[in-house]
Amino acid sequence: MQHGVRLVVKFVACLVVLGIILGMFYDFSFGDVVLISAVLGLLSYFLGDLLLLRRSNNFIASAADFGLTFLVVWFMGRALTFEDDLFSASLISAVAVTAFEYFFHRFLVHESDEQTTIRTNRTQFQTEASEELTPVKPDVRSPENEDE
């Protein structure tokens, strides 16, 4: 159930942000904005939030979301519309969605810390030492002890 609520929140936020930027300023149709928001929401949730955020930190996941948003808006805008200025549309959309994603990642990390003890840091390896690894005492193998 958690994933469904998170996906809906991400979809609605992307729809609002992209609707304002792409719909109002770049004349994308509402259907195009909904389709781009759905694809972007699904890809960024599964790749950015579930995979990358758990293995890295918020900055890296947000940077990956920036690149993903830029590419999704660029390629889908090229396929769906006849807009001439897709570079600036993709860049402004990526900046706005990344700003939302930064706070969304903080919410996800805080929520997962409350419910479970999932570590968001990299795996820390530990070593162990025991007495078998210390050198043998010099009196154990001395020639004086061999006569006994």
mmCIF file with all atom_site columns, C-alpha atoms in Angstrom:
data_model
loop_
_atom_site.group_PDB
_atom_site.id
_atom_site.type_symbol
_atom_site.label_atom_id
_atom_site.label_alt_id
_atom_site.label_comp_id
_atom_site.label_asym_id
_atom_site.label_entity_id
_atom_site.label_seq_id
_atom_site.pdbx_PDB_ins_code
_atom_site.Cartn_x
_atom_site.Cartn_y
_atom_site.Cartn_z
_atom_site.occupancy
_atom_site.B_iso_or_equiv
_atom_site.pdbx_formal_charge
_atom_site.auth_seq_id
_atom_site.auth_comp_id
_atom_site.auth_asym_id
_atom_site.auth_atom_id
_atom_site.pdbx_PDB_model_num
ATOM 1   C CA . MET A 1 1   ? 0.000  0.000   0.000   1.00 0.00 ? 1   MET A CA 1
ATOM 2   C CA . GLN A 1 2   ? 2.920  2.332   0.676   1.00 0.00 ? 2   GLN A CA 1
ATOM 3   C CA . HIS A 1 3   ? 4.073  2.147   -2.920  1.00 0.00 ? 3   HIS A CA 1
ATOM 4   C CA . GLY A 1 4   ? 0.646  3.065   -4.251  1.00 0.00 ? 4   GLY A CA 1
ATOM 5   C CA . VAL A 1 5   ? 0.380  6.170   -2.088  1.00 0.00 ? 5   VAL A CA 1
ATOM 6   C CA . ARG A 1 6   ? 3.932  7.227   -2.942  1.00 0.00 ? 6   ARG A CA 1
ATOM 7   C CA . LEU A 1 7   ? 3.317  6.729   -6.669  1.00 0.00 ? 7   LEU A CA 1
ATOM 8   C CA . VAL A 1 8   ? 0.125  8.777   -6.520  1.00 0.00 ? 8   VAL A CA 1
ATOM 9   C CA . VAL A 1 9   ? 1.875  11.603  -4.641  1.00 0.00 ? 9   VAL A CA 1
ATOM 10  C CA . LYS A 1 10  ? 4.732  11.574  -7.143  1.00 0.00 ? 10  LYS A CA 1
ATOM 11  C CA . PHE A 1 11  ? 2.353  11.491  -10.122 1.00 0.00 ? 11  PHE A CA 1
ATOM 12  C CA . VAL A 1 12  ? 0.210  14.360  -8.823  1.00 0.00 ? 12  VAL A CA 1
ATOM 13  C CA . ALA A 1 13  ? 3.265  16.491  -8.020  1.00 0.00 ? 13  ALA A CA 1
ATOM 14  C CA . CYS A 1 14  ? 4.780  15.852  -11.457 1.00 0.00 ? 14  CYS A CA 1
ATOM 15  C CA . LEU A 1 15  ? 1.417  16.568  -13.082 1.00 0.00 ? 15  LEU A CA 1
ATOM 16  C CA . VAL A 1 16  ? 1.109  19.903  -11.299 1.00 0.00 ? 16  VAL A CA 1
ATOM 17  C CA . VAL A 1 17  ? 4.706  20.970  -11.938 1.00 0.00 ? 17  VAL A CA 1
ATOM 18  C CA . LEU A 1 18  ? 4.770  19.838  -15.564 1.00 0.00 ? 18  LEU A CA 1
ATOM 19  C CA . GLY A 1 19  ? 1.255  21.133  -16.159 1.00 0.00 ? 19  GLY A CA 1
ATOM 20  C CA . ILE A 1 20  ? 2.310  24.610  -15.121 1.00 0.00 ? 20  ILE A CA 1
ATOM 21  C CA . ILE A 1 21  ? 5.596  24.579  -17.028 1.00 0.00 ? 21  ILE A CA 1
ATOM 22  C CA . LEU A 1 22  ? 4.794  22.553  -20.128 1.00 0.00 ? 22  LEU A CA 1
ATOM 23  C CA . GLY A 1 23  ? 1.088  23.254  -20.379 1.00 0.00 ? 23  GLY A CA 1
ATOM 24  C CA . MET A 1 24  ? 1.053  26.977  -19.722 1.00 0.00 ? 24  MET A CA 1
ATOM 25  C CA . PHE A 1 25  ? 4.382  28.115  -21.150 1.00 0.00 ? 25  PHE A CA 1
ATOM 26  C CA . TYR A 1 26  ? 5.132  25.590  -23.894 1.00 0.00 ? 26  TYR A CA 1
ATOM 27  C CA . ASP A 1 27  ? 1.608  24.716  -25.152 1.00 0.00 ? 27  ASP A CA 1
ATOM 28  C CA . PHE A 1 28  ? 1.724  20.985  -24.449 1.00 0.00 ? 28  PHE A CA 1
ATOM 29  C CA . SER A 1 29  ? -1.742 19.418  -24.404 1.00 0.00 ? 29  SER A CA 1
ATOM 30  C CA . PHE A 1 30  ? -3.143 18.118  -21.119 1.00 0.00 ? 30  PHE A CA 1
ATOM 31  C CA . GLY A 1 31  ? -3.008 14.536  -22.411 1.00 0.00 ? 31  GLY A CA 1
ATOM 32  C CA . ASP A 1 32  ? 0.677  14.904  -23.262 1.00 0.00 ? 32  ASP A CA 1
ATOM 33  C CA . VAL A 1 33  ? 1.417  16.298  -19.803 1.00 0.00 ? 33  VAL A CA 1
ATOM 34  C CA . VAL A 1 34  ? -0.482 13.420  -18.157 1.00 0.00 ? 34  VAL A CA 1
ATOM 35  C CA . LEU A 1 35  ? 1.405  10.843  -20.231 1.00 0.00 ? 35  LEU A CA 1
ATOM 36  C CA . ILE A 1 36  ? 4.801  12.429  -19.521 1.00 0.00 ? 36  ILE A CA 1
ATOM 37  C CA . SER A 1 37  ? 3.956  12.671  -15.806 1.00 0.00 ? 37  SER A CA 1
ATOM 38  C CA . ALA A 1 38  ? 2.908  9.010   -15.658 1.00 0.00 ? 38  ALA A CA 1
ATOM 39  C CA . VAL A 1 39  ? 6.056  7.753   -17.404 1.00 0.00 ? 39  VAL A CA 1
ATOM 40  C CA . LEU A 1 40  ? 8.290  10.060  -15.391 1.00 0.00 ? 40  LEU A CA 1
ATOM 41  C CA . GLY A 1 41  ? 6.607  9.148   -12.108 1.00 0.00 ? 41  GLY A CA 1
ATOM 42  C CA . LEU A 1 42  ? 6.977  5.415   -12.669 1.00 0.00 ? 42  LEU A CA 1
ATOM 43  C CA . LEU A 1 43  ? 10.566 5.570   -13.918 1.00 0.00 ? 43  LEU A CA 1
ATOM 44  C CA . SER A 1 44  ? 11.800 7.958   -11.251 1.00 0.00 ? 44  SER A CA 1
ATOM 45  C CA . TYR A 1 45  ? 10.091 6.040   -8.453  1.00 0.00 ? 45  TYR A CA 1
ATOM 46  C CA . PHE A 1 46  ? 11.473 2.640   -9.374  1.00 0.00 ? 46  PHE A CA 1
ATOM 47  C CA . LEU A 1 47  ? 14.909 3.746   -10.579 1.00 0.00 ? 47  LEU A CA 1
ATOM 48  C CA . GLY A 1 48  ? 15.546 6.779   -8.400  1.00 0.00 ? 48  GLY A CA 1
ATOM 49  C CA . ASP A 1 49  ? 13.676 6.127   -5.172  1.00 0.00 ? 49  ASP A CA 1
ATOM 50  C CA . LEU A 1 50  ? 13.691 2.363   -4.759  1.00 0.00 ? 50  LEU A CA 1
ATOM 51  C CA . LEU A 1 51  ? 17.052 1.585   -6.337  1.00 0.00 ? 51  LEU A CA 1
ATOM 52  C CA . LEU A 1 52  ? 19.342 4.582   -6.161  1.00 0.00 ? 52  LEU A CA 1
ATOM 53  C CA . LEU A 1 53  ? 18.163 6.349   -3.008  1.00 0.00 ? 53  LEU A CA 1
ATOM 54  C CA . ARG A 1 54  ? 18.579 3.223   -0.880  1.00 0.00 ? 54  ARG A CA 1
ATOM 55  C CA . ARG A 1 55  ? 22.155 2.728   -2.097  1.00 0.00 ? 55  ARG A CA 1
ATOM 56  C CA . SER A 1 56  ? 23.336 6.323   -2.102  1.00 0.00 ? 56  SER A CA 1
ATOM 57  C CA . ASN A 1 57  ? 22.325 9.678   -0.685  1.00 0.00 ? 57  ASN A CA 1
ATOM 58  C CA . ASN A 1 58  ? 19.739 12.328  -1.480  1.00 0.00 ? 58  ASN A CA 1
ATOM 59  C CA . PHE A 1 59  ? 22.058 14.452  -3.619  1.00 0.00 ? 59  PHE A CA 1
ATOM 60  C CA . ILE A 1 60  ? 22.965 11.605  -5.977  1.00 0.00 ? 60  ILE A CA 1
ATOM 61  C CA . ALA A 1 61  ? 19.360 10.434  -6.279  1.00 0.00 ? 61  ALA A CA 1
ATOM 62  C CA . SER A 1 62  ? 18.212 14.003  -6.991  1.00 0.00 ? 62  SER A CA 1
ATOM 63  C CA . ALA A 1 63  ? 20.937 14.451  -9.617  1.00 0.00 ? 63  ALA A CA 1
ATOM 64  C CA . ALA A 1 64  ? 19.840 11.221  -11.283 1.00 0.00 ? 64  ALA A CA 1
ATOM 65  C CA . ASP A 1 65  ? 16.237 12.443  -11.213 1.00 0.00 ? 65  ASP A CA 1
ATOM 66  C CA . PHE A 1 66  ? 17.368 15.662  -12.908 1.00 0.00 ? 66  PHE A CA 1
ATOM 67  C CA . GLY A 1 67  ? 18.946 13.727  -15.758 1.00 0.00 ? 67  GLY A CA 1
ATOM 68  C CA . LEU A 1 68  ? 16.019 11.337  -16.024 1.00 0.00 ? 68  LEU A CA 1
ATOM 69  C CA . THR A 1 69  ? 13.475 14.174  -16.090 1.00 0.00 ? 69  THR A CA 1
ATOM 70  C CA . PHE A 1 70  ? 15.460 16.048  -18.711 1.00 0.00 ? 70  PHE A CA 1
ATOM 71  C CA . LEU A 1 71  ? 15.684 12.987  -20.960 1.00 0.00 ? 71  LEU A CA 1
ATOM 72  C CA . VAL A 1 72  ? 12.058 11.907  -20.518 1.00 0.00 ? 72  VAL A CA 1
ATOM 73  C CA . VAL A 1 73  ? 10.680 15.380  -21.259 1.00 0.00 ? 73  VAL A CA 1
ATOM 74  C CA . TRP A 1 74  ? 13.075 15.781  -24.180 1.00 0.00 ? 74  TRP A CA 1
ATOM 75  C CA . PHE A 1 75  ? 12.344 12.453  -25.896 1.00 0.00 ? 75  PHE A CA 1
ATOM 76  C CA . MET A 1 76  ? 8.632  12.335  -25.149 1.00 0.00 ? 76  MET A CA 1
ATOM 77  C CA . GLY A 1 77  ? 8.238  15.989  -26.108 1.00 0.00 ? 77  GLY A CA 1
ATOM 78  C CA . ARG A 1 78  ? 10.002 15.271  -29.392 1.00 0.00 ? 78  ARG A CA 1
ATOM 79  C CA . ALA A 1 79  ? 7.637  12.361  -30.071 1.00 0.00 ? 79  ALA A CA 1
ATOM 80  C CA . LEU A 1 80  ? 4.390  13.967  -28.885 1.00 0.00 ? 80  LEU A CA 1
ATOM 81  C CA . THR A 1 81  ? 4.546  17.636  -29.892 1.00 0.00 ? 81  THR A CA 1
ATOM 82  C CA . PHE A 1 82  ? 5.936  19.982  -32.479 1.00 0.00 ? 82  PHE A CA 1
ATOM 83  C CA . GLU A 1 83  ? 7.517  22.345  -29.942 1.00 0.00 ? 83  GLU A CA 1
ATOM 84  C CA . ASP A 1 84  ? 10.641 24.081  -31.241 1.00 0.00 ? 84  ASP A CA 1
ATOM 85  C CA . ASP A 1 85  ? 12.264 24.937  -27.911 1.00 0.00 ? 85  ASP A CA 1
ATOM 86  C CA . LEU A 1 86  ? 12.431 21.512  -26.244 1.00 0.00 ? 86  LEU A CA 1
ATOM 87  C CA . PHE A 1 87  ? 15.815 22.143  -24.664 1.00 0.00 ? 87  PHE A CA 1
ATOM 88  C CA . SER A 1 88  ? 14.619 24.973  -22.424 1.00 0.00 ? 88  SER A CA 1
ATOM 89  C CA . ALA A 1 89  ? 11.331 23.168  -21.732 1.00 0.00 ? 89  ALA A CA 1
ATOM 90  C CA . SER A 1 90  ? 13.252 20.067  -20.649 1.00 0.00 ? 90  SER A CA 1
ATOM 91  C CA . LEU A 1 91  ? 15.768 22.052  -18.608 1.00 0.00 ? 91  LEU A CA 1
ATOM 92  C CA . ILE A 1 92  ? 13.197 24.119  -16.704 1.00 0.00 ? 92  ILE A CA 1
ATOM 93  C CA . SER A 1 93  ? 11.031 21.030  -16.119 1.00 0.00 ? 93  SER A CA 1
ATOM 94  C CA . ALA A 1 94  ? 14.036 19.077  -14.848 1.00 0.00 ? 94  ALA A CA 1
ATOM 95  C CA . VAL A 1 95  ? 14.999 21.844  -12.406 1.00 0.00 ? 95  VAL A CA 1
ATOM 96  C CA . ALA A 1 96  ? 11.452 22.130  -11.057 1.00 0.00 ? 96  ALA A CA 1
ATOM 97  C CA . VAL A 1 97  ? 10.905 18.374  -10.709 1.00 0.00 ? 97  VAL A CA 1
ATOM 98  C CA . THR A 1 98  ? 14.327 17.960  -9.068  1.00 0.00 ? 98  THR A CA 1
ATOM 99  C CA . ALA A 1 99  ? 13.398 20.579  -6.459  1.00 0.00 ? 99  ALA A CA 1
ATOM 100 C CA . PHE A 1 100 ? 10.296 18.530  -5.611  1.00 0.00 ? 100 PHE A CA 1
ATOM 101 C CA . GLU A 1 101 ? 12.271 15.265  -5.669  1.00 0.00 ? 101 GLU A CA 1
ATOM 102 C CA . TYR A 1 102 ? 14.802 16.584  -3.157  1.00 0.00 ? 102 TYR A CA 1
ATOM 103 C CA . PHE A 1 103 ? 12.082 17.114  -0.555  1.00 0.00 ? 103 PHE A CA 1
ATOM 104 C CA . PHE A 1 104 ? 10.283 13.914  -1.551  1.00 0.00 ? 104 PHE A CA 1
ATOM 105 C CA . HIS A 1 105 ? 13.493 11.936  -0.953  1.00 0.00 ? 105 HIS A CA 1
ATOM 106 C CA . ARG A 1 106 ? 13.881 13.517  2.474   1.00 0.00 ? 106 ARG A CA 1
ATOM 107 C CA . PHE A 1 107 ? 10.309 12.469  3.270   1.00 0.00 ? 107 PHE A CA 1
ATOM 108 C CA . LEU A 1 108 ? 10.970 8.909   2.068   1.00 0.00 ? 108 LEU A CA 1
ATOM 109 C CA . VAL A 1 109 ? 14.144 8.549   4.119   1.00 0.00 ? 109 VAL A CA 1
ATOM 110 C CA . HIS A 1 110 ? 12.464 10.000  7.204   1.00 0.00 ? 110 HIS A CA 1
ATOM 111 C CA . GLU A 1 111 ? 9.414  7.753   6.725   1.00 0.00 ? 111 GLU A CA 1
ATOM 112 C CA . SER A 1 112 ? 11.505 4.628   6.239   1.00 0.00 ? 112 SER A CA 1
ATOM 113 C CA . ASP A 1 113 ? 13.569 5.442   9.339   1.00 0.00 ? 113 ASP A CA 1
ATOM 114 C CA . GLU A 1 114 ? 10.410 5.621   11.424  1.00 0.00 ? 114 GLU A CA 1
ATOM 115 C CA . GLN A 1 115 ? 8.902  2.375   10.141  1.00 0.00 ? 115 GLN A CA 1
ATOM 116 C CA . THR A 1 116 ? 11.954 0.180   9.652   1.00 0.00 ? 116 THR A CA 1
ATOM 117 C CA . THR A 1 117 ? 15.652 0.381   10.214  1.00 0.00 ? 117 THR A CA 1
ATOM 118 C CA . ILE A 1 118 ? 16.659 0.473   6.561   1.00 0.00 ? 118 ILE A CA 1
ATOM 119 C CA . ARG A 1 119 ? 20.122 1.919   6.235   1.00 0.00 ? 119 ARG A CA 1
ATOM 120 C CA . THR A 1 120 ? 20.618 4.441   3.469   1.00 0.00 ? 120 THR A CA 1
ATOM 121 C CA . ASN A 1 121 ? 24.398 4.461   3.834   1.00 0.00 ? 121 ASN A CA 1
ATOM 122 C CA . ARG A 1 122 ? 26.776 2.189   2.042   1.00 0.00 ? 122 ARG A CA 1
ATOM 123 C CA . THR A 1 123 ? 27.578 -1.175  3.529   1.00 0.00 ? 123 THR A CA 1
ATOM 124 C CA . GLN A 1 124 ? 30.263 -0.977  6.182   1.00 0.00 ? 124 GLN A CA 1
ATOM 125 C CA . PHE A 1 125 ? 32.588 -3.926  6.391   1.00 0.00 ? 125 PHE A CA 1
ATOM 126 C CA . GLN A 1 126 ? 34.133 -4.908  9.719   1.00 0.00 ? 126 GLN A CA 1
ATOM 127 C CA . THR A 1 127 ? 37.113 -7.043  10.570  1.00 0.00 ? 127 THR A CA 1
ATOM 128 C CA . GLU A 1 128 ? 37.641 -9.174  13.599  1.00 0.00 ? 128 GLU A CA 1
ATOM 129 C CA . ALA A 1 129 ? 40.773 -10.075 15.477  1.00 0.00 ? 129 ALA A CA 1
ATOM 130 C CA . SER A 1 130 ? 41.454 -12.869 17.891  1.00 0.00 ? 130 SER A CA 1
ATOM 131 C CA . GLU A 1 131 ? 44.288 -14.220 19.980  1.00 0.00 ? 131 GLU A CA 1
ATOM 132 C CA . GLU A 1 132 ? 45.275 -16.776 17.336  1.00 0.00 ? 132 GLU A CA 1
ATOM 133 C CA . LEU A 1 133 ? 46.607 -13.948 15.214  1.00 0.00 ? 133 LEU A CA 1
ATOM 134 C CA . THR A 1 134 ? 49.113 -12.751 17.832  1.00 0.00 ? 134 THR A CA 1
ATOM 135 C CA . PRO A 1 135 ? 52.700 -14.125 17.727  1.00 0.00 ? 135 PRO A CA 1
ATOM 136 C CA . VAL A 1 136 ? 53.653 -17.082 19.848  1.00 0.00 ? 136 VAL A CA 1
ATOM 137 C CA . LYS A 1 137 ? 55.412 -16.264 23.116  1.00 0.00 ? 137 LYS A CA 1
ATOM 138 C CA . PRO A 1 138 ? 59.197 -16.695 22.841  1.00 0.00 ? 138 PRO A CA 1
ATOM 139 C CA . ASP A 1 139 ? 59.488 -19.121 25.785  1.00 0.00 ? 139 ASP A CA 1
ATOM 140 C CA . VAL A 1 140 ? 57.209 -21.726 24.175  1.00 0.00 ? 140 VAL A CA 1
ATOM 141 C CA . ARG A 1 141 ? 59.733 -22.822 21.525  1.00 0.00 ? 141 ARG A CA 1
ATOM 142 C CA . SER A 1 142 ? 62.949 -22.214 23.330  1.00 0.00 ? 142 SER A CA 1
ATOM 143 C CA . PRO A 1 143 ? 65.599 -24.991 23.424  1.00 0.00 ? 143 PRO A CA 1
ATOM 144 C CA . GLU A 1 144 ? 65.344 -25.117 27.212  1.00 0.00 ? 144 GLU A CA 1
ATOM 145 C CA . ASN A 1 145 ? 61.764 -26.453 27.027  1.00 0.00 ? 145 ASN A CA 1
ATOM 146 C CA . GLU A 1 146 ? 62.611 -29.244 24.553  1.00 0.00 ? 146 GLU A CA 1
ATOM 147 C CA . ASP A 1 147 ? 64.567 -31.216 27.176  1.00 0.00 ? 147 ASP A CA 1
ATOM 148 C CA . GLU A 1 148 ? 61.612 -31.617 29.459  1.00 0.00 ? 148 GLU A CA 1
#
